[in-house]
PDB file of N, CA, C and O in Angstrom:
ATOM      1  N   MET A  26     -54.038 -21.538 -24.961  1.00 74.00           N
ATOM      2  CA  MET A  26     -55.080 -22.464 -24.561  1.00 74.00           C
ATOM      3  C   MET A  26     -54.813 -22.947 -23.139  1.00 74.00           C
ATOM      4  O   MET A  26     -53.681 -23.256 -22.776  1.00 74.00           O
ATOM      5  N   LEU A  27     -55.861 -23.018 -22.334  1.00 78.00           N
ATOM      6  CA  LEU A  27     -55.749 -23.521 -20.978  1.00 78.00           C
ATOM      7  C   LEU A  27     -56.241 -24.949 -20.921  1.00 78.00           C
ATOM      8  O   LEU A  27     -57.186 -25.335 -21.597  1.00 78.00           O
ATOM      9  N   SER A  28     -55.597 -25.753 -20.108  1.00 84.00           N
ATOM     10  CA  SER A  28     -56.091 -27.093 -19.823  1.00 84.00           C
ATOM     11  C   SER A  28     -56.037 -27.278 -18.318  1.00 84.00           C
ATOM     12  O   SER A  28     -55.378 -26.516 -17.620  1.00 84.00           O
ATOM     13  N   GLY A  29     -56.723 -28.264 -17.819  1.00 87.00           N
ATOM     14  CA  GLY A  29     -56.784 -28.425 -16.373  1.00 87.00           C
ATOM     15  C   GLY A  29     -56.493 -29.839 -15.925  1.00 87.00           C
ATOM     16  O   GLY A  29     -56.693 -30.795 -16.660  1.00 87.00           O
ATOM     17  N   ILE A  30     -56.016 -29.932 -14.718  1.00 87.00           N
ATOM     18  CA  ILE A  30     -55.788 -31.214 -14.054  1.00 87.00           C
ATOM     19  C   ILE A  30     -56.479 -31.099 -12.707  1.00 87.00           C
ATOM     20  O   ILE A  30     -56.235 -30.152 -11.958  1.00 87.00           O
ATOM     21  N   LYS A  31     -57.333 -32.060 -12.400  1.00 88.00           N
ATOM     22  CA  LYS A  31     -58.034 -32.031 -11.124  1.00 88.00           C
ATOM     23  C   LYS A  31     -57.537 -33.200 -10.280  1.00 88.00           C
ATOM     24  O   LYS A  31     -57.529 -34.333 -10.736  1.00 88.00           O
ATOM     25  N   GLN A  32     -57.118 -32.895  -9.061  1.00 89.00           N
ATOM     26  CA  GLN A  32     -56.642 -33.919  -8.135  1.00 89.00           C
ATOM     27  C   GLN A  32     -57.160 -33.597  -6.753  1.00 89.00           C
ATOM     28  O   GLN A  32     -57.395 -32.447  -6.426  1.00 89.00           O
ATOM     29  N   LYS A  33     -57.304 -34.625  -5.941  1.00 89.00           N
ATOM     30  CA  LYS A  33     -57.590 -34.424  -4.515  1.00 89.00           C
ATOM     31  C   LYS A  33     -56.281 -34.641  -3.779  1.00 89.00           C
ATOM     32  O   LYS A  33     -55.488 -35.503  -4.150  1.00 89.00           O
ATOM     33  N   ALA A  34     -56.078 -33.866  -2.742  1.00 90.00           N
ATOM     34  CA  ALA A  34     -54.868 -33.995  -1.942  1.00 90.00           C
ATOM     35  C   ALA A  34     -55.223 -33.738  -0.489  1.00 90.00           C
ATOM     36  O   ALA A  34     -56.248 -33.139  -0.178  1.00 90.00           O
ATOM     37  N   ILE A  35     -54.369 -34.200   0.392  1.00 89.00           N
ATOM     38  CA  ILE A  35     -54.550 -33.977   1.824  1.00 89.00           C
ATOM     39  C   ILE A  35     -53.437 -33.058   2.295  1.00 89.00           C
ATOM     40  O   ILE A  35     -52.266 -33.275   1.970  1.00 89.00           O
ATOM     41  N   VAL A  36     -53.818 -32.054   3.040  1.00 92.00           N
ATOM     42  CA  VAL A  36     -52.828 -31.122   3.569  1.00 92.00           C
ATOM     43  C   VAL A  36     -51.997 -31.848   4.607  1.00 92.00           C
ATOM     44  O   VAL A  36     -52.515 -32.469   5.531  1.00 92.00           O
ATOM     45  N   GLY A  37     -50.693 -31.780   4.445  1.00 92.00           N
ATOM     46  CA  GLY A  37     -49.772 -32.452   5.341  1.00 92.00           C
ATOM     47  C   GLY A  37     -49.218 -31.519   6.399  1.00 92.00           C
ATOM     48  O   GLY A  37     -49.718 -30.405   6.620  1.00 92.00           O
ATOM     49  N   LYS A  38     -48.166 -31.969   7.026  1.00 93.00           N
ATOM     50  CA  LYS A  38     -47.510 -31.212   8.092  1.00 93.00           C
ATOM     51  C   LYS A  38     -47.098 -29.833   7.588  1.00 93.00           C
ATOM     52  O   LYS A  38     -46.613 -29.695   6.472  1.00 93.00           O
ATOM     53  N   ASP A  39     -47.307 -28.845   8.424  1.00 94.00           N
ATOM     54  CA  ASP A  39     -46.964 -27.462   8.119  1.00 94.00           C
ATOM     55  C   ASP A  39     -47.692 -26.930   6.888  1.00 94.00           C
ATOM     56  O   ASP A  39     -47.183 -26.060   6.176  1.00 94.00           O
ATOM     57  N   GLY A  40     -48.864 -27.485   6.576  1.00 92.00           N
ATOM     58  CA  GLY A  40     -49.658 -26.990   5.457  1.00 92.00           C
ATOM     59  C   GLY A  40     -49.150 -27.411   4.088  1.00 92.00           C
ATOM     60  O   GLY A  40     -49.580 -26.879   3.075  1.00 92.00           O
ATOM     61  N   LYS A  41     -48.284 -28.380   4.047  1.00 93.00           N
ATOM     62  CA  LYS A  41     -47.693 -28.807   2.778  1.00 93.00           C
ATOM     63  C   LYS A  41     -48.691 -29.628   1.964  1.00 93.00           C
ATOM     64  O   LYS A  41     -49.324 -30.541   2.467  1.00 93.00           O
ATOM     65  N   ILE A  42     -48.814 -29.275   0.681  1.00 92.00           N
ATOM     66  CA  ILE A  42     -49.676 -29.999  -0.246  1.00 92.00           C
ATOM     67  C   ILE A  42     -48.803 -30.514  -1.379  1.00 92.00           C
ATOM     68  O   ILE A  42     -48.079 -29.744  -2.011  1.00 92.00           O
ATOM     69  N   GLU A  43     -48.884 -31.809  -1.623  1.00 90.00           N
ATOM     70  CA  GLU A  43     -48.100 -32.393  -2.705  1.00 90.00           C
ATOM     71  C   GLU A  43     -49.018 -32.857  -3.818  1.00 90.00           C
ATOM     72  O   GLU A  43     -50.026 -33.515  -3.573  1.00 90.00           O
ATOM     73  N   LEU A  44     -48.649 -32.496  -5.069  1.00 88.00           N
ATOM     74  CA  LEU A  44     -49.386 -32.928  -6.240  1.00 88.00           C
ATOM     75  C   LEU A  44     -48.430 -33.628  -7.179  1.00 88.00           C
ATOM     76  O   LEU A  44     -47.269 -33.255  -7.292  1.00 88.00           O
ATOM     77  N   SER A  45     -48.935 -34.614  -7.889  1.00 87.00           N
ATOM     78  CA  SER A  45     -48.123 -35.310  -8.871  1.00 87.00           C
ATOM     79  C   SER A  45     -48.777 -35.135 -10.228  1.00 87.00           C
ATOM     80  O   SER A  45     -49.942 -35.482 -10.414  1.00 87.00           O
ATOM     81  N   ALA A  46     -48.047 -34.553 -11.169  1.00 83.00           N
ATOM     82  CA  ALA A  46     -48.579 -34.335 -12.511  1.00 83.00           C
ATOM     83  C   ALA A  46     -47.538 -34.808 -13.514  1.00 83.00           C
ATOM     84  O   ALA A  46     -46.830 -34.010 -14.125  1.00 83.00           O
ATOM     85  N   THR A  47     -47.429 -36.114 -13.670  1.00 83.00           N
ATOM     86  CA  THR A  47     -46.398 -36.683 -14.554  1.00 83.00           C
ATOM     87  C   THR A  47     -46.623 -36.314 -16.015  1.00 83.00           C
ATOM     88  O   THR A  47     -45.696 -36.389 -16.819  1.00 83.00           O
ATOM     89  N   GLU A  48     -47.834 -35.892 -16.369  1.00 87.00           N
ATOM     90  CA  GLU A  48     -48.109 -35.517 -17.753  1.00 87.00           C
ATOM     91  C   GLU A  48     -47.572 -34.134 -18.115  1.00 87.00           C
ATOM     92  O   GLU A  48     -47.593 -33.734 -19.264  1.00 87.00           O
ATOM     93  N   LEU A  49     -47.092 -33.393 -17.115  1.00 88.00           N
ATOM     94  CA  LEU A  49     -46.528 -32.070 -17.362  1.00 88.00           C
ATOM     95  C   LEU A  49     -45.006 -32.157 -17.435  1.00 88.00           C
ATOM     96  O   LEU A  49     -44.369 -32.698 -16.538  1.00 88.00           O
ATOM     97  N   PRO A  50     -44.429 -31.604 -18.478  1.00 89.00           N
ATOM     98  CA  PRO A  50     -42.966 -31.636 -18.566  1.00 89.00           C
ATOM     99  C   PRO A  50     -42.325 -30.739 -17.500  1.00 89.00           C
ATOM    100  O   PRO A  50     -42.897 -29.729 -17.105  1.00 89.00           O
ATOM    101  N   GLU A  51     -41.155 -31.128 -17.060  1.00 90.00           N
ATOM    102  CA  GLU A  51     -40.408 -30.338 -16.076  1.00 90.00           C
ATOM    103  C   GLU A  51     -40.214 -28.926 -16.604  1.00 90.00           C
ATOM    104  O   GLU A  51     -39.928 -28.725 -17.780  1.00 90.00           O
ATOM    105  N   GLY A  52     -40.427 -27.950 -15.729  1.00 92.00           N
ATOM    106  CA  GLY A  52     -40.257 -26.557 -16.091  1.00 92.00           C
ATOM    107  C   GLY A  52     -41.532 -25.877 -16.579  1.00 92.00           C
ATOM    108  O   GLY A  52     -41.532 -24.678 -16.837  1.00 92.00           O
ATOM    109  N   THR A  53     -42.616 -26.642 -16.721  1.00 90.00           N
ATOM    110  CA  THR A  53     -43.888 -26.059 -17.151  1.00 90.00           C
ATOM    111  C   THR A  53     -44.378 -25.072 -16.096  1.00 90.00           C
ATOM    112  O   THR A  53     -44.357 -25.363 -14.902  1.00 90.00           O
ATOM    113  N   VAL A  54     -44.781 -23.887 -16.527  1.00 90.00           N
ATOM    114  CA  VAL A  54     -45.313 -22.892 -15.608  1.00 90.00           C
ATOM    115  C   VAL A  54     -46.806 -23.192 -15.403  1.00 90.00           C
ATOM    116  O   VAL A  54     -47.551 -23.335 -16.369  1.00 90.00           O
ATOM    117  N   VAL A  55     -47.201 -23.303 -14.135  1.00 90.00           N
ATOM    118  CA  VAL A  55     -48.590 -23.598 -13.809  1.00 90.00           C
ATOM    119  C   VAL A  55     -49.103 -22.596 -12.786  1.00 90.00           C
ATOM    120  O   VAL A  55     -48.324 -21.963 -12.080  1.00 90.00           O
ATOM    121  N   GLU A  56     -50.402 -22.455 -12.732  1.00 90.00           N
ATOM    122  CA  GLU A  56     -51.039 -21.645 -11.702  1.00 90.00           C
ATOM    123  C   GLU A  56     -51.904 -22.600 -10.894  1.00 90.00           C
ATOM    124  O   GLU A  56     -52.664 -23.391 -11.442  1.00 90.00           O
ATOM    125  N   VAL A  57     -51.790 -22.529  -9.569  1.00 89.00           N
ATOM    126  CA  VAL A  57     -52.497 -23.466  -8.704  1.00 89.00           C
ATOM    127  C   VAL A  57     -53.593 -22.723  -7.942  1.00 89.00           C
ATOM    128  O   VAL A  57     -53.353 -21.676  -7.365  1.00 89.00           O
ATOM    129  N   ILE A  58     -54.784 -23.293  -7.974  1.00 91.00           N
ATOM    130  CA  ILE A  58     -55.911 -22.777  -7.181  1.00 91.00           C
ATOM    131  C   ILE A  58     -56.303 -23.889  -6.220  1.00 91.00           C
ATOM    132  O   ILE A  58     -56.501 -25.030  -6.631  1.00 91.00           O
ATOM    133  N   VAL A  59     -56.417 -23.571  -4.942  1.00 90.00           N
ATOM    134  CA  VAL A  59     -56.782 -24.569  -3.944  1.00 90.00           C
ATOM    135  C   VAL A  59     -58.225 -24.318  -3.524  1.00 90.00           C
ATOM    136  O   VAL A  59     -58.566 -23.247  -3.042  1.00 90.00           O
ATOM    137  N   LEU A  60     -59.079 -25.321  -3.742  1.00 90.00           N
ATOM    138  CA  LEU A  60     -60.470 -25.257  -3.311  1.00 90.00           C
ATOM    139  C   LEU A  60     -60.602 -26.154  -2.090  1.00 90.00           C
ATOM    140  O   LEU A  60     -60.238 -27.322  -2.135  1.00 90.00           O
ATOM    141  N   VAL A  61     -61.113 -25.622  -1.003  1.00 91.00           N
ATOM    142  CA  VAL A  61     -61.199 -26.365   0.251  1.00 91.00           C
ATOM    143  C   VAL A  61     -62.612 -26.901   0.430  1.00 91.00           C
ATOM    144  O   VAL A  61     -63.582 -26.143   0.376  1.00 91.00           O
ATOM    145  N   GLU A  62     -62.730 -28.222   0.636  1.00 86.00           N
ATOM    146  CA  GLU A  62     -64.028 -28.827   0.910  1.00 86.00           C
ATOM    147  C   GLU A  62     -64.395 -28.576   2.362  1.00 86.00           C
ATOM    148  O   GLU A  62     -63.616 -28.877   3.256  1.00 86.00           O
ATOM    149  N   THR A  63     -65.560 -28.023   2.580  1.00 84.00           N
ATOM    150  CA  THR A  63     -66.042 -27.815   3.935  1.00 84.00           C
ATOM    151  C   THR A  63     -66.764 -29.081   4.373  1.00 84.00           C
ATOM    152  O   THR A  63     -67.705 -29.505   3.699  1.00 84.00           O
ATOM    153  N   PRO A  64     -66.308 -29.691   5.462  1.00 79.00           N
ATOM    154  CA  PRO A  64     -66.999 -30.909   5.900  1.00 79.00           C
ATOM    155  C   PRO A  64     -68.430 -30.598   6.312  1.00 79.00           C
ATOM    156  O   PRO A  64     -68.702 -29.547   6.892  1.00 79.00           O
ATOM    157  N   ILE A  65     -69.317 -31.508   5.980  1.00 81.00           N
ATOM    158  CA  ILE A  65     -70.717 -31.336   6.368  1.00 81.00           C
ATOM    159  C   ILE A  65     -70.863 -31.830   7.801  1.00 81.00           C
ATOM    160  O   ILE A  65     -70.611 -32.998   8.092  1.00 81.00           O
ATOM    161  N   VAL A  66     -71.251 -30.929   8.667  1.00 82.00           N
ATOM    162  CA  VAL A  66     -71.426 -31.282  10.068  1.00 82.00           C
ATOM    163  C   VAL A  66     -72.921 -31.447  10.326  1.00 82.00           C
ATOM    164  O   VAL A  66     -73.705 -30.542  10.072  1.00 82.00           O
ATOM    165  N   GLU A  67     -73.267 -32.597  10.805  1.00 82.00           N
ATOM    166  CA  GLU A  67     -74.668 -32.885  11.067  1.00 82.00           C
ATOM    167  C   GLU A  67     -74.902 -32.822  12.574  1.00 82.00           C
ATOM    168  O   GLU A  67     -74.210 -33.481  13.333  1.00 82.00           O
ATOM    169  N   ASP A  68     -75.859 -32.025  12.978  1.00 85.00           N
ATOM    170  CA  ASP A  68     -76.127 -31.946  14.414  1.00 85.00           C
ATOM    171  C   ASP A  68     -76.940 -33.157  14.869  1.00 85.00           C
ATOM    172  O   ASP A  68     -77.487 -33.904  14.066  1.00 85.00           O
ATOM    173  N   GLU A  69     -77.006 -33.346  16.162  1.00 84.00           N
ATOM    174  CA  GLU A  69     -77.662 -34.522  16.726  1.00 84.00           C
ATOM    175  C   GLU A  69     -79.149 -34.571  16.393  1.00 84.00           C
ATOM    176  O   GLU A  69     -79.695 -35.645  16.130  1.00 84.00           O
ATOM    177  N   THR A  70     -79.798 -33.418  16.383  1.00 83.00           N
ATOM    178  CA  THR A  70     -81.228 -33.399  16.105  1.00 83.00           C
ATOM    179  C   THR A  70     -81.496 -33.896  14.688  1.00 83.00           C
ATOM    180  O   THR A  70     -82.383 -34.725  14.457  1.00 83.00           O
ATOM    181  N   THR A  71     -80.730 -33.414  13.722  1.00 86.00           N
ATOM    182  CA  THR A  71     -80.897 -33.852  12.336  1.00 86.00           C
ATOM    183  C   THR A  71     -80.665 -35.350  12.223  1.00 86.00           C
ATOM    184  O   THR A  71     -81.414 -36.057  11.551  1.00 86.00           O
ATOM    185  N   TYR A  72     -79.642 -35.837  12.910  1.00 85.00           N
ATOM    186  CA  TYR A  72     -79.347 -37.274  12.894  1.00 85.00           C
ATOM    187  C   TYR A  72     -80.523 -38.072  13.463  1.00 85.00           C
ATOM    188  O   TYR A  72     -80.960 -39.057  12.880  1.00 85.00           O
ATOM    189  N   LEU A  73     -81.056 -37.622  14.592  1.00 83.00           N
ATOM    190  CA  LEU A  73     -82.153 -38.341  15.238  1.00 83.00           C
ATOM    191  C   LEU A  73     -83.430 -38.318  14.398  1.00 83.00           C
ATOM    192  O   LEU A  73     -84.205 -39.263  14.411  1.00 83.00           O
ATOM    193  N   LEU A  74     -83.640 -37.254  13.657  1.00 87.00           N
ATOM    194  CA  LEU A  74     -84.862 -37.148  12.867  1.00 87.00           C
ATOM    195  C   LEU A  74     -84.842 -38.013  11.607  1.00 87.00           C
ATOM    196  O   LEU A  74     -85.868 -38.187  10.956  1.00 87.00           O
ATOM    197  N   LYS A  75     -83.707 -38.584  11.260  1.00 89.00           N
ATOM    198  CA  LYS A  75     -83.614 -39.426  10.069  1.00 89.00           C
ATOM    199  C   LYS A  75     -84.356 -40.748  10.236  1.00 89.00           C
ATOM    200  O   LYS A  75     -84.922 -41.270   9.290  1.00 89.00           O
ATOM    201  N   SER A  76     -84.330 -41.304  11.425  1.00 92.00           N
ATOM    202  CA  SER A  76     -84.975 -42.587  11.698  1.00 92.00           C
ATOM    203  C   SER A  76     -86.355 -42.317  12.288  1.00 92.00           C
ATOM    204  O   SER A  76     -86.503 -41.500  13.201  1.00 92.00           O
ATOM    205  N   GLU A  77     -87.369 -43.018  11.778  1.00 93.00           N
ATOM    206  CA  GLU A  77     -88.728 -42.828  12.300  1.00 93.00           C
ATOM    207  C   GLU A  77     -88.813 -43.154  13.790  1.00 93.00           C
ATOM    208  O   GLU A  77     -89.473 -42.456  14.547  1.00 93.00           O
ATOM    209  N   THR A  78     -88.139 -44.227  14.216  1.00 93.00           N
ATOM    210  CA  THR A  78     -88.169 -44.609  15.632  1.00 93.00           C
ATOM    211  C   THR A  78     -87.541 -43.525  16.494  1.00 93.00           C
ATOM    212  O   THR A  78     -88.116 -43.104  17.502  1.00 93.00           O
ATOM    213  N   ASN A  79     -86.362 -43.068  16.098  1.00 91.00           N
ATOM    214  CA  ASN A  79     -85.698 -42.007  16.863  1.00 91.00           C
ATOM    215  C   ASN A  79     -86.510 -40.722  16.837  1.00 91.00           C
ATOM    216  O   ASN A  79     -86.582 -39.995  17.832  1.00 91.00           O
ATOM    217  N   LYS A  80     -87.123 -40.436  15.682  1.00 92.00           N
ATOM    218  CA  LYS A  80     -87.945 -39.224  15.558  1.00 92.00           C
ATOM    219  C   LYS A  80     -89.103 -39.264  16.557  1.00 92.00           C
ATOM    220  O   LYS A  80     -89.379 -38.277  17.234  1.00 92.00           O
ATOM    221  N   LYS A  81     -89.767 -40.427  16.679  1.00 93.00           N
ATOM    222  CA  LYS A  81     -90.875 -40.562  17.630  1.00 93.00           C
ATOM    223  C   LYS A  81     -90.401 -40.346  19.065  1.00 93.00           C
ATOM    224  O   LYS A  81     -91.045 -39.653  19.847  1.00 93.00           O
ATOM    225  N   HIS A  82     -89.237 -40.945  19.421  1.00 91.00           N
ATOM    226  CA  HIS A  82     -88.689 -40.777  20.776  1.00 91.00           C
ATOM    227  C   HIS A  82     -88.358 -39.314  21.050  1.00 91.00           C
ATOM    228  O   HIS A  82     -88.648 -38.788  22.133  1.00 91.00           O
ATOM    229  N   LEU A  83     -87.755 -38.649  20.066  1.00 88.00           N
ATOM    230  CA  LEU A  83     -87.380 -37.250  20.235  1.00 88.00           C
ATOM    231  C   LEU A  83     -88.613 -36.368  20.396  1.00 88.00           C
ATOM    232  O   LEU A  83     -88.666 -35.513  21.288  1.00 88.00           O
ATOM    233  N   LEU A  84     -89.614 -36.586  19.563  1.00 91.00           N
ATOM    234  CA  LEU A  84     -90.837 -35.771  19.660  1.00 91.00           C
ATOM    235  C   LEU A  84     -91.584 -36.029  20.967  1.00 91.00           C
ATOM    236  O   LEU A  84     -92.127 -35.098  21.572  1.00 91.00           O
ATOM    237  N   THR A  85     -91.574 -37.280  21.431  1.00 93.00           N
ATOM    238  CA  THR A  85     -92.196 -37.598  22.725  1.00 93.00           C
ATOM    239  C   THR A  85     -91.447 -36.891  23.854  1.00 93.00           C
ATOM    240  O   THR A  85     -92.058 -36.338  24.777  1.00 93.00           O
ATOM    241  N   ALA A  86     -90.131 -36.893  23.786  1.00 91.00           N
ATOM    242  CA  ALA A  86     -89.329 -36.214  24.809  1.00 91.00           C
ATOM    243  C   ALA A  86     -89.629 -34.721  24.820  1.00 91.00           C
ATOM    244  O   ALA A  86     -89.752 -34.102  25.890  1.00 91.00           O
ATOM    245  N   LEU A  87     -89.754 -34.117  23.638  1.00 91.00           N
ATOM    246  CA  LEU A  87     -90.079 -32.689  23.567  1.00 91.00           C
ATOM    247  C   LEU A  87     -91.456 -32.402  24.169  1.00 91.00           C
ATOM    248  O   LEU A  87     -91.640 -31.409  24.881  1.00 91.00           O
ATOM    249  N   GLU A  88     -92.423 -33.282  23.894  1.00 94.00           N
ATOM    250  CA  GLU A  88     -93.753 -33.115  24.483  1.00 94.00           C
ATOM    251  C   GLU A  88     -93.682 -33.196  26.003  1.00 94.00           C
ATOM    252  O   GLU A  88     -94.334 -32.419  26.704  1.00 94.00           O
ATOM    253  N   ASN A  89     -92.901 -34.140  26.518  1.00 93.00           N
ATOM    254  CA  ASN A  89     -92.749 -34.277  27.969  1.00 93.00           C
ATOM    255  C   ASN A  89     -92.145 -33.029  28.590  1.00 93.00           C
ATOM    256  O   ASN A  89     -92.537 -32.613  29.681  1.00 93.00           O
ATOM    257  N   VAL A  90     -91.184 -32.431  27.926  1.00 93.00           N
ATOM    258  CA  VAL A  90     -90.571 -31.198  28.447  1.00 93.00           C
ATOM    259  C   VAL A  90     -91.620 -30.083  28.476  1.00 93.00           C
ATOM    260  O   VAL A  90     -91.731 -29.358  29.459  1.00 93.00           O
ATOM    261  N   GLU A  91     -92.379 -29.964  27.392  1.00 94.00           N
ATOM    262  CA  GLU A  91     -93.403 -28.910  27.337  1.00 94.00           C
ATOM    263  C   GLU A  91     -94.467 -29.093  28.419  1.00 94.00           C
ATOM    264  O   GLU A  91     -94.967 -28.120  28.968  1.00 94.00           O
ATOM    265  N   LYS A  92     -94.799 -30.337  28.736  1.00 94.00           N
ATOM    266  CA  LYS A  92     -95.822 -30.627  29.750  1.00 94.00           C
ATOM    267  C   LYS A  92     -95.233 -30.666  31.159  1.00 94.00           C
ATOM    268  O   LYS A  92     -95.945 -30.951  32.114  1.00 94.00           O
ATOM    269  N   ARG A  93     -93.952 -30.428  31.273  1.00 91.00           N
ATOM    270  CA  ARG A  93     -93.242 -30.510  32.563  1.00 91.00           C
ATOM    271  C   ARG A  93     -93.329 -31.914  33.146  1.00 91.00           C
ATOM    272  O   ARG A  93     -93.324 -32.110  34.353  1.00 91.00           O
ATOM    273  N   ASN A  94     -93.452 -32.896  32.292  1.00 91.00           N
ATOM    274  CA  ASN A  94     -93.483 -34.297  32.693  1.00 91.00           C
ATOM    275  C   ASN A  94     -92.034 -34.798  32.723  1.00 91.00           C
ATOM    276  O   ASN A  94     -91.571 -35.467  31.807  1.00 91.00           O
ATOM    277  N   LEU A  95     -91.320 -34.414  33.766  1.00 89.00           N
ATOM    278  CA  LEU A  95     -89.889 -34.681  33.853  1.00 89.00           C
ATOM    279  C   LEU A  95     -89.546 -35.497  35.092  1.00 89.00           C
ATOM    280  O   LEU A  95     -90.274 -35.467  36.082  1.00 89.00           O
ATOM    281  N   ILE A  96     -88.447 -36.173  35.034  1.00 88.00           N
ATOM    282  CA  ILE A  96     -87.934 -36.910  36.185  1.00 88.00           C
ATOM    283  C   ILE A  96     -86.593 -36.275  36.548  1.00 88.00           C
ATOM    284  O   ILE A  96     -85.700 -36.164  35.710  1.00 88.00           O
ATOM    285  N   TYR A  97     -86.491 -35.841  37.792  1.00 87.00           N
ATOM    286  CA  TYR A  97     -85.253 -35.226  38.260  1.00 87.00           C
ATOM    287  C   TYR A  97     -84.458 -36.257  39.052  1.00 87.00           C
ATOM    288  O   TYR A  97     -85.008 -36.977  39.878  1.00 87.00           O
ATOM    289  N   VAL A  98     -83.176 -36.319  38.776  1.00 88.00           N
ATOM    290  CA  VAL A  98     -82.294 -37.259  39.472  1.00 88.00           C
ATOM    291  C   VAL A  98     -81.174 -36.467  40.125  1.00 88.00           C
ATOM    292  O   VAL A  98     -80.481 -35.687  39.466  1.00 88.00           O
ATOM    293  N   ASP A  99     -81.011 -36.660  41.417  1.00 89.00           N
ATOM    294  CA  ASP A  99     -79.886 -36.059  42.133  1.00 89.00           C
ATOM    295  C   ASP A  99     -78.711 -37.012  41.964  1.00 89.00           C
ATOM    296  O   ASP A  99     -78.697 -38.105  42.541  1.00 89.00           O
ATOM    297  N   LEU A 100     -77.745 -36.624  41.132  1.00 91.00           N
ATOM    298  CA  LEU A 100     -76.638 -37.533  40.827  1.00 91.00           C
ATOM    299  C   LEU A 100     -75.796 -37.889  42.043  1.00 91.00           C
ATOM    300  O   LEU A 100     -75.300 -39.010  42.134  1.00 91.00           O
ATOM    301  N   ASP A 101     -75.675 -36.965  42.976  1.00 90.00           N
ATOM    302  CA  ASP A 101     -74.915 -37.263  44.195  1.00 90.00           C
ATOM    303  C   ASP A 101     -75.618 -38.364  44.984  1.00 90.00           C
ATOM    304  O   ASP A 101     -74.982 -39.323  45.448  1.00 90.00           O
ATOM    305  N   GLU A 102     -76.932 -38.249  45.147  1.00 88.00           N
ATOM    306  CA  GLU A 102     -77.699 -39.259  45.863  1.00 88.00           C
ATOM    307  C   GLU A 102     -77.675 -40.597  45.114  1.00 88.00           C
ATOM    308  O   GLU A 102     -77.584 -41.663  45.702  1.00 88.00           O
ATOM    309  N   TYR A 103     -77.746 -40.522  43.817  1.00 87.00           N
ATOM    310  CA  TYR A 103     -77.706 -41.748  43.000  1.00 87.00           C
ATOM    311  C   TYR A 103     -76.384 -42.471  43.199  1.00 87.00           C
ATOM    312  O   TYR A 103     -76.356 -43.685  43.390  1.00 87.00           O
ATOM    313  N   GLU A 104     -75.292 -41.729  43.173  1.00 87.00           N
ATOM    314  CA  GLU A 104     -73.975 -42.337  43.353  1.00 87.00           C
ATOM    315  C   GLU A 104     -73.843 -42.969  44.741  1.00 87.00           C
ATOM    316  O   GLU A 104     -73.302 -44.059  44.888  1.00 87.00           O
ATOM    317  N   LYS A 105     -74.371 -42.290  45.777  1.00 85.00           N
ATOM    318  CA  LYS A 105     -74.313 -42.821  47.136  1.00 85.00           C
ATOM    319  C   LYS A 105     -75.097 -44.124  47.243  1.00 85.00           C
ATOM    320  O   LYS A 105     -74.700 -45.063  47.927  1.00 85.00           O
ATOM    321  N   SER A 106     -76.232 -44.212  46.569  1.00 86.00           N
ATOM    322  CA  SER A 106     -77.072 -45.409  46.647  1.00 86.00           C
ATOM    323  C   SER A 106     -76.441 -46.600  45.939  1.00 86.00           C
ATOM    324  O   SER A 106     -76.775 -47.741  46.209  1.00 86.00           O
ATOM    325  N   ARG A 107     -75.525 -46.345  45.049  1.00 81.00           N
ATOM    326  CA  ARG A 107     -74.875 -47.436  44.311  1.00 81.00           C
ATOM    327  C   ARG A 107     -73.715 -48.064  45.080  1.00 81.00           C
ATOM    328  O   ARG A 107     -73.247 -49.114  44.723  1.00 81.00           O
ATOM    329  N   LEU A 108     -73.259 -47.381  46.114  1.00 78.00           N
ATOM    330  CA  LEU A 108     -72.095 -47.895  46.874  1.00 78.00           C
ATOM    331  C   LEU A 108     -72.471 -48.930  47.884  1.00 78.00           C
ATOM    332  O   LEU A 108     -73.427 -49.194  48.386  1.00 78.00           O
TER     333      LEU A 108
END
């Protein structure tokens, strides 16, 4: 008969993983399977589209790009004007 123990652990230095299973007697033969959680990475566009206000700003910005309604700033000139 198989039984299971589920634990979360954090990989330590040099890939070391420590588990504590006090319910298992010393010398018990076990087989270990490591399942790795893939972090969910959210891109900026998805983040911005979550809020209605941000979504409106983003869509307006996209419309401006399509219409070539852009403002160009020469950063060198801007920096000189601030001095």
